[in-house]
Short mmCIF file of C-alpha atoms in Angstrom, two decimals:
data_model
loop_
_atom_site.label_atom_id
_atom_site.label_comp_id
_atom_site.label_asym_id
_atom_site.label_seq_id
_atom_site.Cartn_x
_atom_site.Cartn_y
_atom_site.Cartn_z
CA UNK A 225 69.79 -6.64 60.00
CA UNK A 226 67.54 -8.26 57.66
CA UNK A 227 68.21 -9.65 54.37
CA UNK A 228 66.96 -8.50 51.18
CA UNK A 229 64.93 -11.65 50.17
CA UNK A 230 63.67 -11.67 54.17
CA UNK A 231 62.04 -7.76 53.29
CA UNK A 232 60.54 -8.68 50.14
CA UNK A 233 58.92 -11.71 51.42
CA UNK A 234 57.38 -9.14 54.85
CA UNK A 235 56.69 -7.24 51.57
CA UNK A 236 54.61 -10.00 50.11
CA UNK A 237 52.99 -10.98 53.03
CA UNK A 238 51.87 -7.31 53.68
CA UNK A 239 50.81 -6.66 50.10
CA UNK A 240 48.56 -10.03 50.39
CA UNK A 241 46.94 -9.17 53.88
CA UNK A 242 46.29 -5.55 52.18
CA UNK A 243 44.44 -7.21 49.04
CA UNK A 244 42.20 -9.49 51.98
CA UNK A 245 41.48 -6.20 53.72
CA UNK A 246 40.60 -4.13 50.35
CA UNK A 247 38.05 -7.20 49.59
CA UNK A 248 36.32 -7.31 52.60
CA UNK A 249 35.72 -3.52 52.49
CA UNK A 250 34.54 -3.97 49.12
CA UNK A 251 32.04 -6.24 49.97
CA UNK A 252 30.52 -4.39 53.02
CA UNK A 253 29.98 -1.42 50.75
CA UNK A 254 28.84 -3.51 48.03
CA UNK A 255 26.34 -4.92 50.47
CA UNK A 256 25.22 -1.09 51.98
CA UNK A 257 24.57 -0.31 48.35
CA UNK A 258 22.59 -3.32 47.53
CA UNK A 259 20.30 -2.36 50.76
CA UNK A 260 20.09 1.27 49.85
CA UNK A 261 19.13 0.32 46.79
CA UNK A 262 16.54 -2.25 47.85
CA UNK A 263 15.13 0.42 50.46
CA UNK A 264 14.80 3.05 47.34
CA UNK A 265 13.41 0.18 45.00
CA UNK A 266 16.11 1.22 42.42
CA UNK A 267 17.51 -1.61 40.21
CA UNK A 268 20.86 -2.11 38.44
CA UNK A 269 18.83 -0.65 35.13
CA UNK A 270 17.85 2.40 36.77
CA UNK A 271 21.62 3.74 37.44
CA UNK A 272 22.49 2.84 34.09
CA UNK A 273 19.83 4.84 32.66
CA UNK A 274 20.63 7.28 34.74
CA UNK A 275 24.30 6.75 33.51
CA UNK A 276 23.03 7.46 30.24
CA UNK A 277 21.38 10.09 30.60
CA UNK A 278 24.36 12.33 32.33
CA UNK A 279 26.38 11.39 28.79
CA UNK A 280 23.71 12.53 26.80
CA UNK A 281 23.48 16.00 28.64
CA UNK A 282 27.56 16.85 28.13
CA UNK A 283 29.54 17.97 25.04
CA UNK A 284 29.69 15.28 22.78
CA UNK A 285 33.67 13.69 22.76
CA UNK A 286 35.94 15.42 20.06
CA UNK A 287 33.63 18.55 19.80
CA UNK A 288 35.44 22.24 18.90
CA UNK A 289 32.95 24.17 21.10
CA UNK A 290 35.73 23.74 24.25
CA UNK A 291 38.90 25.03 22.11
CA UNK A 292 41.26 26.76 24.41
CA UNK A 293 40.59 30.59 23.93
CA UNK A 294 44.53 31.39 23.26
CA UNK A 295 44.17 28.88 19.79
CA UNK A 296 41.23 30.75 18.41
CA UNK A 297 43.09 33.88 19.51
CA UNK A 298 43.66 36.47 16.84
CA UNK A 299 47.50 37.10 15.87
CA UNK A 300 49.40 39.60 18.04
CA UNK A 301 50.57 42.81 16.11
CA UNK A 302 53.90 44.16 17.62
CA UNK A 303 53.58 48.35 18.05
CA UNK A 304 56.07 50.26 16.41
CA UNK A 305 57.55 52.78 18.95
CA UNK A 306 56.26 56.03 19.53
CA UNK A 307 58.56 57.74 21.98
CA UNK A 308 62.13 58.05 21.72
CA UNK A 309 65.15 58.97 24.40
CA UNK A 310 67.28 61.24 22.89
CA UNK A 311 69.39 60.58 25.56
CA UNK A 312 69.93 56.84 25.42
CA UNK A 313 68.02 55.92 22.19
CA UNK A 314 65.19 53.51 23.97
CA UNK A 315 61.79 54.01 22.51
CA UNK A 316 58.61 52.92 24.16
CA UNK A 317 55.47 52.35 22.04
CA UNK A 318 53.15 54.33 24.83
CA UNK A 319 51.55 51.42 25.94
CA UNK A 320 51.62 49.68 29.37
CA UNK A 321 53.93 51.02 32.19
CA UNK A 322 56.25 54.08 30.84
CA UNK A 323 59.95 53.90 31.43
CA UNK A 324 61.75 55.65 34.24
CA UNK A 325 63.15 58.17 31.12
CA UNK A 326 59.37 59.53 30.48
CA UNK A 327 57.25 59.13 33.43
CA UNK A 328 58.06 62.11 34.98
CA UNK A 329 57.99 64.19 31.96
CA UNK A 330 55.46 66.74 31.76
CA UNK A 331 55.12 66.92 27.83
CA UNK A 332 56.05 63.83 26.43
CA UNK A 333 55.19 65.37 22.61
CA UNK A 334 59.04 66.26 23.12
CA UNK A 335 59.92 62.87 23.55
CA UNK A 336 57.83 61.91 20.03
CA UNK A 337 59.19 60.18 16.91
CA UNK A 338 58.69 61.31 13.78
CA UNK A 339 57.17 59.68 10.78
CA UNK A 340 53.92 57.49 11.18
CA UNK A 341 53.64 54.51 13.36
CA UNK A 342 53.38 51.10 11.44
CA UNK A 343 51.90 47.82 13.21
CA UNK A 344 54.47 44.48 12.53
CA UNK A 345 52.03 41.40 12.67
CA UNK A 346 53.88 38.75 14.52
CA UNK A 347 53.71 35.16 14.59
CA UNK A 348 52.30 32.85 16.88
CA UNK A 349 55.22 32.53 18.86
CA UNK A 350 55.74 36.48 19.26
CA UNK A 351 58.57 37.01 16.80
CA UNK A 352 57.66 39.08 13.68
CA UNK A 353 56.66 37.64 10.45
#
């Protein structure tokens, strides 16, 4: 079994013929792009312009236009209920799904509460304010 200082130094020896290899890559494709480059008569100025002009075409850095939509979102307003169980005493504002207690009713007027229906505002994080 090897030793801990014998691993680290395979690990050293790896790491360095890794670096060798990622260098000599680099310069072959350094070397493809200089002769593309020569073939298209394109200099070093030319990218950079080009560069440039990409910047110049995006949002500027630190602009509001991109502001997720949920911050400019307007406040939530909680529905009072309008249906009541007389059975249980659950209420359901009539909005989204009904609950099993009214969705088979055929006149849910019976199921009505009385008085008029007030919006709560709520807060950003959904409790009322």
């Amino acid at each position: 079994m090897a030793t801990l200082s014998q691993i680290e130094q395979r690990i050293a020896n790896l790491q360095k013929k890794a670096d060798d290899l990622r260098r000599k890559k680099s310069a072959s494709v350094i070397s493809s792009i200089k002769k593309m480059m020569a073939d298209h008569g394109l200099s070093v100025q030319d990218l950079e312009a080009e560069t440039a002009e990409l910047r110049k075409r995006g949002r500027p850095a630190g602009s509001k236009n991109g502001v997720h939509a949920a911050a400019t979102k307007a406040p939530q307003v909680k529905v009072s209920p309008k249906y009541r169980d007389p059975v249980s005493g659950a209420t359901w504002s009539g909005r989204a799904r009904p609950p099993a207690w009214i969705k088979d009713a055929k006149d849910r007027s019976k199921f009505l509460i009385e008085g008029p229906a007030m919006a709560v505002p709520m807060t950003a994080k959904g409790k009322r304010g």
